[in-house]
């Protein structure tokens, strides 16, 4: 039964993110008639999800409300975001219809060349093996991390950072405020509350699988920027990424290690999802979602007053890309 | 600050000690600069090169470590460098060239290059000690078994547990309603960055005493030097902290076990390799 719920949560979260991301992307680029790619929709939706979790988390922390109230805030915000996205998409579809625009869309699987099919099959095989690995090795590396205990303490005490996750006893001196504002444990706790799954299951299994899928979406987005005219090269790029994840799984701090052993950590989400997506956005000069990425990083990792790796990467790529001609690929 | 400077100086060596992904990355970067001259993504390459140099040189690495706050270690400054993306980019460009844009007829050149790259990737990988993880998993399931027994026997009370390290390690993640006098951050000191709270000397003595009961080498030495904490003081601290269940491993020395039995004036229950004392 638990397994079915796990699968259901793993499927429903990306679907919700895609719906929200589609609406947000349309809202950010109202004047453009292009439809966002699935990767853009998923990743923008995840940025929005982090934003909603942060809003609910901060609301509960600063108003001194319980974790149940925080979950309720999040539900309301999520509902509002979905409704708004639906309205934006309906409005956009209506405008497109009136103007009689019909985008060609991407080529389907039936139109793939045999080499593309082989590369796609190899890539999907590698991803599948990695997802199985992630599930089998759930919670393999816990050193320096107490996410499960933190989520568990939120749920059992029905409060955010009211008790020390390590002991379950009330804090005597408290925690650094820069950690207190980070929302990932709250987001995971909300997932536990809404799905009824145990913190260990959500943190060690469901979230790493979602992060792995999102990571490939982000790297796929980078591949689309590097090789806009060749789907074969894009698949080859993703295969290379998958192999590099295996190769680099030997050391804490490497992308591969984060993906295969601790995908739930803020630094892993940043390294595997936010930063690759940020690279693709910077190459495409899509600065609005890039700002969302920078903000999302500040919500999930300890940064220098909001200035994290994302900001430095954006600034660096902005300066470096300024010297290059822009071909308008988006 | 001194330690951070040392990390910045030695961090790069640490990054390259077991696996060689960084060597692969540098080779890919060099390949893209030298060979692929018509490259469209010069901006990305320029940024990557500058940041790579900054991460390798100790002084700039130190500044980057300050920028990413002192909370994170050296390896995390490499987040700012797109290592995986650029290495995969270099590999893809090389493969596409050798396969002449993935034509089947170009297999004479393409296949050896593909196999060669795969072999190089294999040789550059290292291995993480997963034996430790398998042991941990066994311990985790054993802890769950013991905790199930304890929560069944707690008689409606909230369980406050003092137990050997193996049990304390997984107690809170297995059941978050259990309270502990000290947590995993007693031995995993990296966790202390998450809170301002610190353990008192009396609580640290409790941990040392329990290590002694478990027979840890370090505390054995202390015992020989006459520095071992006293059972009376540790039990007093435990009871003051509200501990209502004490677990001792079944290989506890008889003298120590008798001492605890005498102090608590009770006989323990036995389960899954542990003596259980209910203090309330």
Coordinates of C-alpha atoms in Angstrom, one line a residue:
Chain A
X1 CA 0.0 0.0 0.0
X2 CA 2.8 2.3 1.0
X3 CA 4.5 1.7 -2.4
X4 CA 1.4 2.7 -4.3
X5 CA 1.2 6.0 -2.3
X6 CA 5.0 6.5 -3.0
X7 CA 4.5 6.1 -6.7
X8 CA 1.4 8.3 -6.6
X9 CA 3.3 11.1 -4.8
X10 CA 6.2 10.7 -7.2
X11 CA 3.9 11.2 -10.2
X12 CA 1.5 13.8 -8.8
X13 CA 4.2 16.3 -7.7
X14 CA 5.8 16.7 -11.1
X15 CA 2.3 17.0 -12.7
X16 CA 1.4 19.8 -10.3
X17 CA 4.7 21.5 -11.0
X18 CA 4.2 21.3 -14.8
X19 CA 0.8 22.8 -14.5
X20 CA 2.0 25.7 -12.3
X21 CA 5.2 26.1 -14.3
X22 CA 3.3 26.3 -17.6
X23 CA 1.2 29.1 -16.2
X24 CA 4.1 31.0 -14.6
X25 CA 6.2 30.8 -17.8
X26 CA 3.3 32.1 -19.8
X27 CA 2.9 34.9 -17.3
X28 CA 6.6 35.8 -17.4
X29 CA 6.7 35.8 -21.2
X30 CA 3.2 37.1 -22.0
X31 CA 4.3 38.7 -25.3
X32 CA 5.9 35.6 -26.7
X33 CA 3.9 33.0 -28.5
X34 CA 6.3 30.1 -27.9
X35 CA 5.1 27.3 -25.7
X36 CA 7.5 26.4 -22.8
X37 CA 9.2 23.1 -23.1
X38 CA 8.2 20.3 -20.6
X39 CA 11.5 20.8 -18.9
X40 CA 11.0 24.5 -18.5
X41 CA 7.5 23.9 -17.2
X42 CA 8.6 21.3 -14.7
X43 CA 11.6 23.3 -13.4
X44 CA 9.8 26.6 -13.3
X45 CA 7.0 24.9 -11.4
X46 CA 9.4 23.4 -8.9
X47 CA 10.8 26.9 -8.4
X48 CA 7.3 28.1 -7.6
X49 CA 6.7 25.1 -5.3
X50 CA 9.8 26.1 -3.3
X51 CA 8.6 29.6 -3.2
X52 CA 5.2 28.5 -1.9
X53 CA 6.8 26.3 0.7
X54 CA 9.0 29.2 1.8
X55 CA 6.0 31.5 2.1
X56 CA 4.1 29.0 4.2
X57 CA 7.2 28.3 6.3
X58 CA 8.0 31.9 7.0
X59 CA 4.3 32.6 7.7
X60 CA 4.2 29.9 10.3
X61 CA 7.7 30.7 11.8
X62 CA 7.1 34.5 12.2
X63 CA 3.5 34.2 13.3
X64 CA 4.3 31.4 15.7
X65 CA 1.8 29.0 14.2
X66 CA 1.7 25.3 14.3
X67 CA 2.9 22.9 11.6
X68 CA -0.8 22.0 10.9
X69 CA -1.4 25.7 10.2
X70 CA 1.7 25.8 8.0
X71 CA 0.3 22.9 5.9
X72 CA -3.0 24.7 5.6
X73 CA -1.2 27.9 4.4
X74 CA 0.6 25.8 1.9
X75 CA -2.6 24.2 0.6
X76 CA -4.3 27.6 0.2
X77 CA -1.2 29.0 -1.7
X78 CA -0.9 25.9 -3.9
X79 CA -4.6 26.0 -4.7
X80 CA -4.3 29.7 -5.6
X81 CA -1.2 29.1 -7.7
X82 CA -2.9 26.2 -9.6
X83 CA -6.1 28.3 -10.2
X84 CA -4.0 31.3 -11.4
X85 CA -2.0 29.0 -13.7
X86 CA -5.2 27.5 -15.1
X87 CA -6.6 31.0 -15.8
X88 CA -3.4 32.2 -17.4
X89 CA -3.2 29.1 -19.6
X90 CA -6.9 29.4 -20.6
X91 CA -6.4 33.1 -21.5
X92 CA -3.3 32.4 -23.4
X93 CA -5.0 29.5 -25.3
X94 CA -7.9 31.8 -26.2
X95 CA -5.5 34.5 -27.5
X96 CA -3.6 31.9 -29.6
X97 CA -6.9 30.6 -31.1
X98 CA -8.2 34.0 -32.0
X99 CA -4.9 34.8 -33.7
X100 CA -5.1 31.4 -35.4
X101 CA -1.6 30.5 -34.4
X102 CA -0.6 26.9 -34.6
X103 CA 2.8 26.0 -33.4
X104 CA 4.4 23.1 -35.2
X105 CA 5.4 21.3 -32.0
X106 CA 8.3 18.9 -31.6
X107 CA 8.7 15.7 -33.6
X108 CA 7.2 12.7 -32.0
X109 CA 8.8 9.3 -31.2
X110 CA 7.5 7.9 -34.5
X111 CA 9.6 10.4 -36.5
X112 CA 12.8 9.5 -34.7
X113 CA 15.7 8.1 -36.7
X114 CA 17.0 4.7 -35.6
X115 CA 20.1 6.2 -34.1
X116 CA 18.0 8.6 -32.1
X117 CA 15.9 5.7 -30.9
X118 CA 19.0 3.7 -29.8
X119 CA 20.4 6.7 -28.0
X120 CA 17.1 7.4 -26.3
X121 CA 16.8 3.8 -25.2
X122 CA 20.3 3.8 -23.7
X123 CA 19.6 7.0 -21.9
X124 CA 16.3 5.8 -20.5
X125 CA 18.0 2.6 -19.4
X126 CA 20.7 4.4 -17.5
X127 CA 18.2 6.7 -15.8
X128 CA 16.0 3.7 -14.8
X129 CA 19.0 1.9 -13.3
X130 CA 19.9 5.0 -11.4
X131 CA 16.4 5.5 -10.1
X132 CA 16.4 1.9 -8.9
X133 CA 19.8 2.5 -7.3
X134 CA 18.4 5.6 -5.5
X135 CA 15.5 3.6 -4.1
X136 CA 17.5 0.6 -3.0
X137 CA 20.2 2.7 -1.4
X138 CA 17.7 5.1 0.3
X139 CA 19.4 6.9 3.2
X140 CA 22.8 5.5 2.5
X141 CA 24.7 8.6 3.6
X142 CA 23.4 10.5 6.6
X143 CA 26.6 12.1 7.9
X144 CA 26.2 15.8 8.7
X145 CA 22.5 15.7 7.9
X146 CA 19.4 15.6 10.1
X147 CA 16.6 16.2 7.6
X148 CA 14.6 13.1 8.6
X149 CA 14.9 13.9 12.3
X150 CA 13.9 17.6 11.6
X151 CA 10.9 16.6 9.5
X152 CA 9.9 14.0 12.2
X153 CA 10.2 16.6 14.9
X154 CA 8.0 19.1 13.0
X155 CA 5.3 16.4 12.6
X156 CA 5.4 14.9 16.1
X157 CA 5.6 18.3 17.9
X158 CA 3.3 20.0 15.4
X159 CA 5.6 23.0 15.4
X160 CA 8.5 24.3 13.4
X161 CA 11.8 24.2 15.2
X162 CA 10.2 24.0 18.6
X163 CA 12.2 21.0 19.7
X164 CA 15.8 20.0 18.9
X165 CA 15.6 17.3 16.2
X166 CA 18.5 15.4 17.6
X167 CA 17.0 14.9 21.1
X168 CA 13.3 15.8 20.9
X169 CA 13.9 18.1 23.9
X170 CA 13.0 21.8 23.7
X171 CA 15.8 24.1 22.4
X172 CA 17.7 25.9 25.1
X173 CA 19.5 28.4 22.9
X174 CA 17.8 27.9 19.6
X175 CA 19.1 27.7 16.0
X176 CA 20.8 30.2 13.7
X177 CA 18.1 32.4 12.1
X178 CA 19.7 31.8 8.7
X179 CA 18.9 28.1 9.0
X180 CA 15.5 28.8 10.5
X181 CA 14.3 30.4 7.3
X182 CA 15.2 27.5 5.0
X183 CA 12.1 25.7 3.9
X184 CA 13.1 22.2 2.6
X185 CA 12.2 20.3 5.9
X186 CA 8.8 22.1 5.9
X187 CA 8.2 21.1 2.3
X188 CA 9.1 17.5 3.0
X189 CA 6.9 17.6 6.2
X190 CA 4.0 18.9 4.2
X191 CA 4.5 16.1 1.7
X192 CA 4.4 13.6 4.6
X193 CA 1.3 15.2 6.1
X194 CA -0.6 15.3 2.8
X195 CA 0.4 11.8 1.7
X196 CA 0.5 10.0 5.1
X197 CA 4.0 8.6 4.3
X198 CA 6.7 8.4 6.9
X199 CA 9.5 11.1 7.0
X200 CA 12.1 8.4 6.1
X201 CA 10.2 7.3 3.0
X202 CA 9.6 10.9 1.7
X203 CA 13.1 12.1 2.5
X204 CA 15.1 9.1 1.5
X205 CA 13.1 7.7 -1.4
X206 CA 10.4 10.0 -2.9
X207 CA 12.4 13.3 -2.9
X208 CA 15.7 11.8 -4.3
X209 CA 13.7 10.2 -7.2
X210 CA 12.0 13.6 -7.9
X211 CA 15.4 15.3 -7.7
X212 CA 17.0 12.8 -10.1
X213 CA 14.2 13.3 -12.7
X214 CA 14.4 17.1 -12.3
X215 CA 18.1 16.9 -12.7
X216 CA 17.9 15.2 -16.0
X217 CA 15.3 17.8 -17.0
X218 CA 17.7 20.5 -16.1
X219 CA 20.6 18.9 -17.9
X220 CA 18.3 18.2 -20.9
X221 CA 17.7 21.9 -20.9
X222 CA 21.4 22.6 -21.0
X223 CA 21.8 20.1 -23.8
X224 CA 19.1 21.9 -25.8
X225 CA 21.1 25.1 -25.5
X226 CA 24.4 23.5 -26.4
X227 CA 23.0 21.4 -29.3
X228 CA 19.8 23.2 -30.5
X229 CA 19.8 21.5 -33.9
X230 CA 20.6 17.9 -33.1
X231 CA 18.5 15.6 -31.0
X232 CA 21.1 12.9 -31.3
X233 CA 23.7 15.1 -29.7
X234 CA 21.3 16.0 -27.0
X235 CA 20.7 12.4 -26.2
X236 CA 24.5 11.7 -26.3
X237 CA 25.0 14.6 -23.9
X238 CA 22.4 13.2 -21.5
X239 CA 24.1 9.8 -21.7
X240 CA 27.4 11.4 -20.9
X241 CA 25.8 13.1 -17.9
X242 CA 24.4 9.9 -16.7
X243 CA 27.7 8.1 -17.0
X244 CA 29.5 11.0 -15.3
X245 CA 27.0 10.7 -12.4
X246 CA 28.1 7.1 -11.9
X247 CA 31.8 8.0 -12.3
X248 CA 31.6 10.8 -9.8
X249 CA 29.6 8.9 -7.2
X250 CA 32.8 8.2 -5.1
X251 CA 33.0 11.3 -3.1
X252 CA 30.7 13.5 -1.0
X253 CA 30.3 16.8 -2.8
X254 CA 30.4 15.4 -6.3
X255 CA 27.2 15.7 -8.4
X256 CA 26.9 11.9 -8.8
X257 CA 27.2 11.3 -5.1
X258 CA 24.5 13.8 -4.4
X259 CA 22.2 12.2 -7.0
X260 CA 22.7 8.6 -6.0
X261 CA 23.0 8.9 -2.2
X262 CA 21.6 12.1 -0.8
X263 CA 19.4 13.8 -3.4
X264 CA 17.1 15.3 -0.7
X265 CA 19.7 17.7 0.7
X266 CA 19.5 21.4 -0.2
X267 CA 23.1 21.4 -1.7
X268 CA 22.1 18.4 -3.9
X269 CA 19.0 20.1 -5.2
X270 CA 21.1 23.2 -5.9
X271 CA 23.9 21.3 -7.6
X272 CA 21.7 18.9 -9.6
X273 CA 18.7 21.0 -10.5
X274 CA 19.0 24.7 -9.9
X275 CA 22.5 25.4 -11.2
X276 CA 22.3 23.4 -14.4
X277 CA 18.9 25.0 -15.1
X278 CA 20.4 28.4 -14.4
X279 CA 23.2 27.7 -16.9
X280 CA 20.6 26.9 -19.6
X281 CA 18.6 30.1 -18.7
X282 CA 21.7 32.3 -18.8
X283 CA 22.7 30.9 -22.2
X284 CA 19.2 31.6 -23.4
X285 CA 19.3 35.0 -21.7
X286 CA 16.1 34.2 -19.8
X287 CA 16.8 36.4 -16.8
X288 CA 13.4 36.4 -15.1
X289 CA 13.3 32.6 -14.3
X290 CA 17.0 33.0 -13.5
X291 CA 16.1 35.4 -10.7
X292 CA 13.6 32.8 -9.4
X293 CA 16.4 30.2 -9.4
X294 CA 18.6 32.5 -7.3
X295 CA 15.8 33.1 -4.9
X296 CA 15.0 29.4 -4.7
X297 CA 18.6 28.7 -3.8
X298 CA 18.4 31.2 -1.0
X299 CA 15.3 29.3 0.3
X300 CA 17.0 25.9 0.5
X301 CA 20.7 26.5 1.3
X302 CA 22.6 28.7 3.7
X303 CA 23.8 31.7 1.5
X304 CA 25.6 34.9 2.2
X305 CA 22.4 36.9 2.9
X306 CA 20.8 35.5 -0.3
X307 CA 23.9 35.6 -2.4
X308 CA 24.7 32.0 -3.3
X309 CA 26.4 30.0 -6.0
X310 CA 23.5 30.8 -8.3
X311 CA 24.0 34.6 -8.1
X312 CA 27.7 34.2 -8.8
X313 CA 27.1 31.9 -11.7
X314 CA 24.5 34.2 -13.2
X315 CA 26.7 37.2 -12.8
X316 CA 29.7 35.3 -14.3
X317 CA 27.7 34.0 -17.2
X318 CA 26.0 37.3 -17.8
X319 CA 29.5 39.0 -18.1
X320 CA 30.9 36.2 -20.2
X321 CA 27.8 35.9 -22.5
X322 CA 27.6 39.7 -23.0
X323 CA 30.6 39.3 -25.3
X324 CA 29.0 36.7 -27.4
X325 CA 26.4 37.2 -30.2
X326 CA 22.9 35.9 -29.2
X327 CA 21.1 33.6 -31.7
X328 CA 17.8 33.9 -29.9
X329 CA 17.3 30.1 -29.3
X330 CA 15.0 29.7 -26.4
Chain B
X1 CA 39.9 30.8 10.0
X2 CA 43.3 29.0 10.1
X3 CA 41.5 25.7 9.5
X4 CA 39.6 27.2 6.6
X5 CA 42.9 28.5 5.1
X6 CA 44.3 25.0 5.4
X7 CA 41.2 23.5 3.7
X8 CA 41.5 26.0 0.9
X9 CA 45.2 25.0 0.4
X10 CA 44.6 21.2 0.7
X11 CA 41.1 21.0 -0.7
X12 CA 42.2 20.5 -4.3
X13 CA 44.4 17.6 -3.4
X14 CA 41.6 16.1 -1.5
X15 CA 39.3 16.4 -4.5
X16 CA 41.7 14.4 -6.7
X17 CA 42.9 11.8 -4.2
X18 CA 40.5 8.8 -4.9
X19 CA 38.6 9.3 -8.2
X20 CA 39.7 11.3 -11.2
X21 CA 36.6 13.1 -12.4
X22 CA 38.4 16.4 -12.0
X23 CA 41.1 15.2 -14.4
X24 CA 38.4 14.2 -16.9
X25 CA 36.8 17.6 -16.5
X26 CA 40.1 19.5 -17.0
X27 CA 40.8 17.4 -20.1
X28 CA 37.4 18.1 -21.5
X29 CA 37.8 21.8 -20.9
X30 CA 41.2 21.8 -22.6
X31 CA 39.8 19.8 -25.5
X32 CA 37.0 22.3 -26.0
X33 CA 39.4 25.3 -25.9
X34 CA 42.1 23.8 -28.2
X35 CA 40.3 21.5 -30.5
X36 CA 36.8 22.9 -30.9
X37 CA 37.8 26.4 -32.1
X38 CA 34.4 27.1 -33.8
X39 CA 32.8 26.7 -30.5
X40 CA 29.6 28.8 -30.1
X41 CA 29.5 28.6 -26.3
X42 CA 32.7 30.6 -25.6
X43 CA 30.9 32.5 -22.7
X44 CA 30.2 29.2 -20.9
X45 CA 33.8 28.0 -21.4
X46 CA 35.2 31.4 -20.3
X47 CA 33.2 31.4 -17.1
X48 CA 34.1 27.7 -16.4
X49 CA 37.8 28.3 -16.9
X50 CA 37.9 31.4 -14.7
X51 CA 36.0 29.7 -11.9
X52 CA 38.1 26.5 -12.2
X53 CA 41.3 28.5 -11.7
X54 CA 39.6 30.4 -8.8
X55 CA 38.7 27.1 -7.1
X56 CA 42.1 25.6 -7.6
X57 CA 44.3 28.5 -6.4
X58 CA 44.2 28.6 -2.5
X59 CA 43.8 32.3 -2.1
X60 CA 40.8 32.7 -4.5
X61 CA 39.4 29.4 -3.1
X62 CA 39.6 30.9 0.3
X63 CA 37.6 33.9 -0.8
X64 CA 35.0 31.7 -2.5
X65 CA 34.7 29.7 0.8
X66 CA 34.1 32.9 2.6
X67 CA 31.5 33.9 0.0
X68 CA 29.6 30.6 0.4
X69 CA 29.6 31.2 4.2
X70 CA 31.9 29.2 6.5
X71 CA 29.1 26.7 7.0
X72 CA 30.1 24.7 3.9
X73 CA 33.3 22.8 3.2
X74 CA 35.8 23.3 0.3
X75 CA 34.2 20.8 -2.0
X76 CA 31.0 22.9 -2.2
X77 CA 32.8 25.9 -3.9
X78 CA 32.9 23.5 -6.9
X79 CA 29.1 23.9 -7.2
X80 CA 29.9 27.2 -8.9
X81 CA 31.7 25.3 -11.7
X82 CA 29.6 23.4 -14.2
X83 CA 31.9 20.3 -13.9
X84 CA 29.4 17.7 -15.1
X85 CA 27.9 19.8 -17.9
X86 CA 31.2 20.8 -19.4
X87 CA 32.7 17.3 -19.2
X88 CA 29.6 15.9 -20.9
X89 CA 29.8 18.7 -23.4
X90 CA 33.4 17.8 -24.3
X91 CA 32.6 14.1 -24.5
X92 CA 29.6 14.7 -26.8
X93 CA 31.5 17.0 -29.1
X94 CA 34.3 14.4 -29.4
X95 CA 31.8 11.5 -30.0
X96 CA 29.8 13.5 -32.5
X97 CA 33.0 14.3 -34.4
X98 CA 34.3 10.7 -34.4
X99 CA 30.9 9.3 -35.5
X100 CA 30.6 12.0 -38.1
X101 CA 27.3 13.2 -36.6
X102 CA 26.2 9.7 -35.6
X103 CA 26.4 8.0 -39.0
X104 CA 26.4 4.2 -38.9
X105 CA 29.0 4.1 -41.6
X106 CA 31.5 5.9 -39.4
X107 CA 31.7 3.0 -36.9
X108 CA 35.4 2.3 -37.7
X109 CA 36.4 5.6 -36.0
X110 CA 33.3 6.1 -33.8
X111 CA 33.2 2.8 -32.0
X112 CA 36.8 2.8 -30.7
X113 CA 36.5 6.4 -29.5
X114 CA 33.2 5.5 -27.8
X115 CA 34.7 2.5 -26.1
X116 CA 37.8 4.4 -25.2
X117 CA 35.8 7.2 -23.6
X118 CA 33.7 4.7 -21.7
X119 CA 36.9 3.0 -20.4
X120 CA 38.4 6.3 -19.4
X121 CA 35.2 7.2 -17.5
X122 CA 35.4 3.8 -15.8
X123 CA 39.1 4.3 -14.8
X124 CA 38.4 7.8 -13.5
X125 CA 35.7 6.6 -11.1
X126 CA 36.4 5.7 -7.5
X127 CA 34.6 3.7 -5.0
X128 CA 32.7 4.8 -2.0
X129 CA 32.8 2.4 0.9
X130 CA 29.3 0.9 0.7
X131 CA 30.2 -1.9 3.2
X132 CA 29.7 0.6 6.0
X133 CA 26.3 1.5 4.6
X134 CA 25.2 -2.2 4.5
X135 CA 26.3 -2.5 8.1
X136 CA 24.3 0.6 8.9
X137 CA 21.2 -0.8 7.2
X138 CA 21.5 -3.9 9.4
X139 CA 21.8 -1.8 12.5
X140 CA 18.9 0.4 11.5
X141 CA 16.5 -2.6 11.1
X142 CA 17.8 -4.0 14.4
X143 CA 17.1 -0.6 16.1
X144 CA 13.6 -0.6 14.7
X145 CA 13.0 -4.1 16.2
X146 CA 14.3 -2.9 19.6
X147 CA 12.3 0.3 19.5
X148 CA 9.1 -1.6 18.6
X149 CA 9.6 -3.7 21.8
X150 CA 10.2 -0.5 23.8
X151 CA 7.2 1.5 22.5
X152 CA 5.0 -1.6 23.2
X153 CA 6.3 -1.6 26.8
X154 CA 6.3 2.1 27.6
X155 CA 2.8 1.9 29.3
X156 CA 1.4 5.0 27.7
X157 CA 4.3 7.2 28.7
X158 CA 6.5 9.2 26.4
X159 CA 9.7 7.3 25.9
X160 CA 12.9 9.0 27.0
X161 CA 15.7 6.6 26.1
X162 CA 19.4 6.3 27.0
X163 CA 21.0 3.6 25.0
X164 CA 24.2 2.5 23.3
X165 CA 25.3 4.6 20.3
X166 CA 24.0 2.1 17.7
X167 CA 20.5 2.5 19.0
X168 CA 20.7 6.3 19.6
X169 CA 22.0 6.8 16.0
X170 CA 18.7 5.7 14.5
X171 CA 16.2 6.2 17.3
X172 CA 14.9 9.7 16.3
X173 CA 14.8 9.0 12.6
X174 CA 12.9 5.7 13.3
X175 CA 10.4 7.2 15.8
X176 CA 10.4 10.9 16.2
X177 CA 8.2 10.7 19.4
X178 CA 11.2 9.3 21.3
X179 CA 13.2 11.7 23.4
X180 CA 16.9 11.3 24.0
X181 CA 19.3 12.9 26.6
X182 CA 21.8 13.4 23.7
X183 CA 21.6 12.8 20.0
X184 CA 23.7 11.9 17.0
X185 CA 25.5 15.2 17.1
X186 CA 27.4 13.9 20.1
X187 CA 29.6 11.9 17.7
X188 CA 28.8 13.5 14.3
X189 CA 30.1 16.9 15.2
X190 CA 29.3 18.4 11.8
X191 CA 25.7 18.4 13.0
X192 CA 26.5 20.9 15.7
X193 CA 26.4 23.7 13.2
X194 CA 22.7 23.4 13.0
X195 CA 22.1 24.6 16.6
X196 CA 23.5 26.9 19.3
X197 CA 22.7 24.3 21.9
X198 CA 25.6 22.4 23.5
X199 CA 25.8 19.5 25.8
X200 CA 26.8 19.9 29.4
X201 CA 29.8 18.0 30.8
X202 CA 27.5 15.8 32.7
X203 CA 25.7 14.7 29.5
X204 CA 29.0 14.2 27.8
X205 CA 30.0 11.9 30.7
X206 CA 26.8 9.9 30.1
X207 CA 27.9 9.3 26.5
X208 CA 31.4 8.3 27.6
X209 CA 30.0 6.0 30.3
X210 CA 27.7 4.3 27.7
X211 CA 30.7 3.9 25.4
X212 CA 32.5 2.2 28.2
X213 CA 29.6 -0.1 28.7
X214 CA 29.7 -0.9 25.0
X215 CA 33.5 -1.5 25.2
X216 CA 34.7 1.2 22.9
X217 CA 38.5 1.2 22.7
X218 CA 38.9 4.9 23.4
X219 CA 37.0 4.8 26.6
X220 CA 38.9 1.6 27.7
X221 CA 42.1 3.7 27.6
X222 CA 40.4 6.4 29.7
X223 CA 39.4 3.8 32.2
X224 CA 42.9 2.6 32.5
X225 CA 44.0 6.1 33.2
X226 CA 41.4 6.4 35.9
X227 CA 39.3 9.0 34.0
X228 CA 36.1 7.0 33.5
X229 CA 32.9 8.7 34.5
X230 CA 31.1 7.3 37.5
X231 CA 27.9 5.3 37.1
X232 CA 26.2 7.1 40.0
X233 CA 26.7 10.6 38.6
X234 CA 25.6 9.4 35.1
X235 CA 22.5 7.7 36.4
X236 CA 21.6 10.8 38.4
X237 CA 22.0 13.0 35.3
X238 CA 19.9 10.6 33.3
X239 CA 17.1 10.6 35.8
X240 CA 17.2 14.4 36.1
X241 CA 16.8 14.6 32.3
X242 CA 13.7 12.5 32.5
X243 CA 15.2 9.2 31.1
X244 CA 12.7 6.5 31.8
X245 CA 14.3 3.7 29.8
X246 CA 18.0 2.6 29.9
X247 CA 19.4 0.1 27.5
X248 CA 22.7 -1.7 28.0
X249 CA 24.3 -4.2 25.6
X250 CA 24.1 -7.8 26.6
X251 CA 27.9 -8.0 26.5
X252 CA 28.2 -5.4 29.3
X253 CA 30.7 -6.4 31.9
X254 CA 29.1 -8.1 34.9
X255 CA 30.6 -5.6 37.4
X256 CA 29.1 -2.7 35.5
X257 CA 25.8 -4.5 35.2
X258 CA 25.7 -5.3 38.9
X259 CA 26.5 -1.7 39.7
X260 CA 23.5 -0.4 37.6
X261 CA 21.2 -3.1 39.1
X262 CA 22.3 -2.0 42.6
X263 CA 21.8 1.7 41.9
X264 CA 18.4 1.3 40.3
X265 CA 17.4 -1.6 42.6
X266 CA 15.8 -3.6 39.8
X267 CA 16.4 -6.5 37.5
X268 CA 16.5 -5.8 33.8
X269 CA 14.4 -7.3 31.0
X270 CA 16.2 -8.8 28.1
X271 CA 15.5 -8.2 24.4
X272 CA 17.4 -8.5 21.0
X273 CA 20.8 -8.3 22.6
X274 CA 20.1 -5.6 25.2
X275 CA 19.2 -5.3 28.9
X276 CA 16.3 -3.0 29.4
X277 CA 15.8 -1.0 32.7
X278 CA 12.5 0.8 33.1
X279 CA 13.2 3.5 35.6
X280 CA 9.5 4.7 36.0

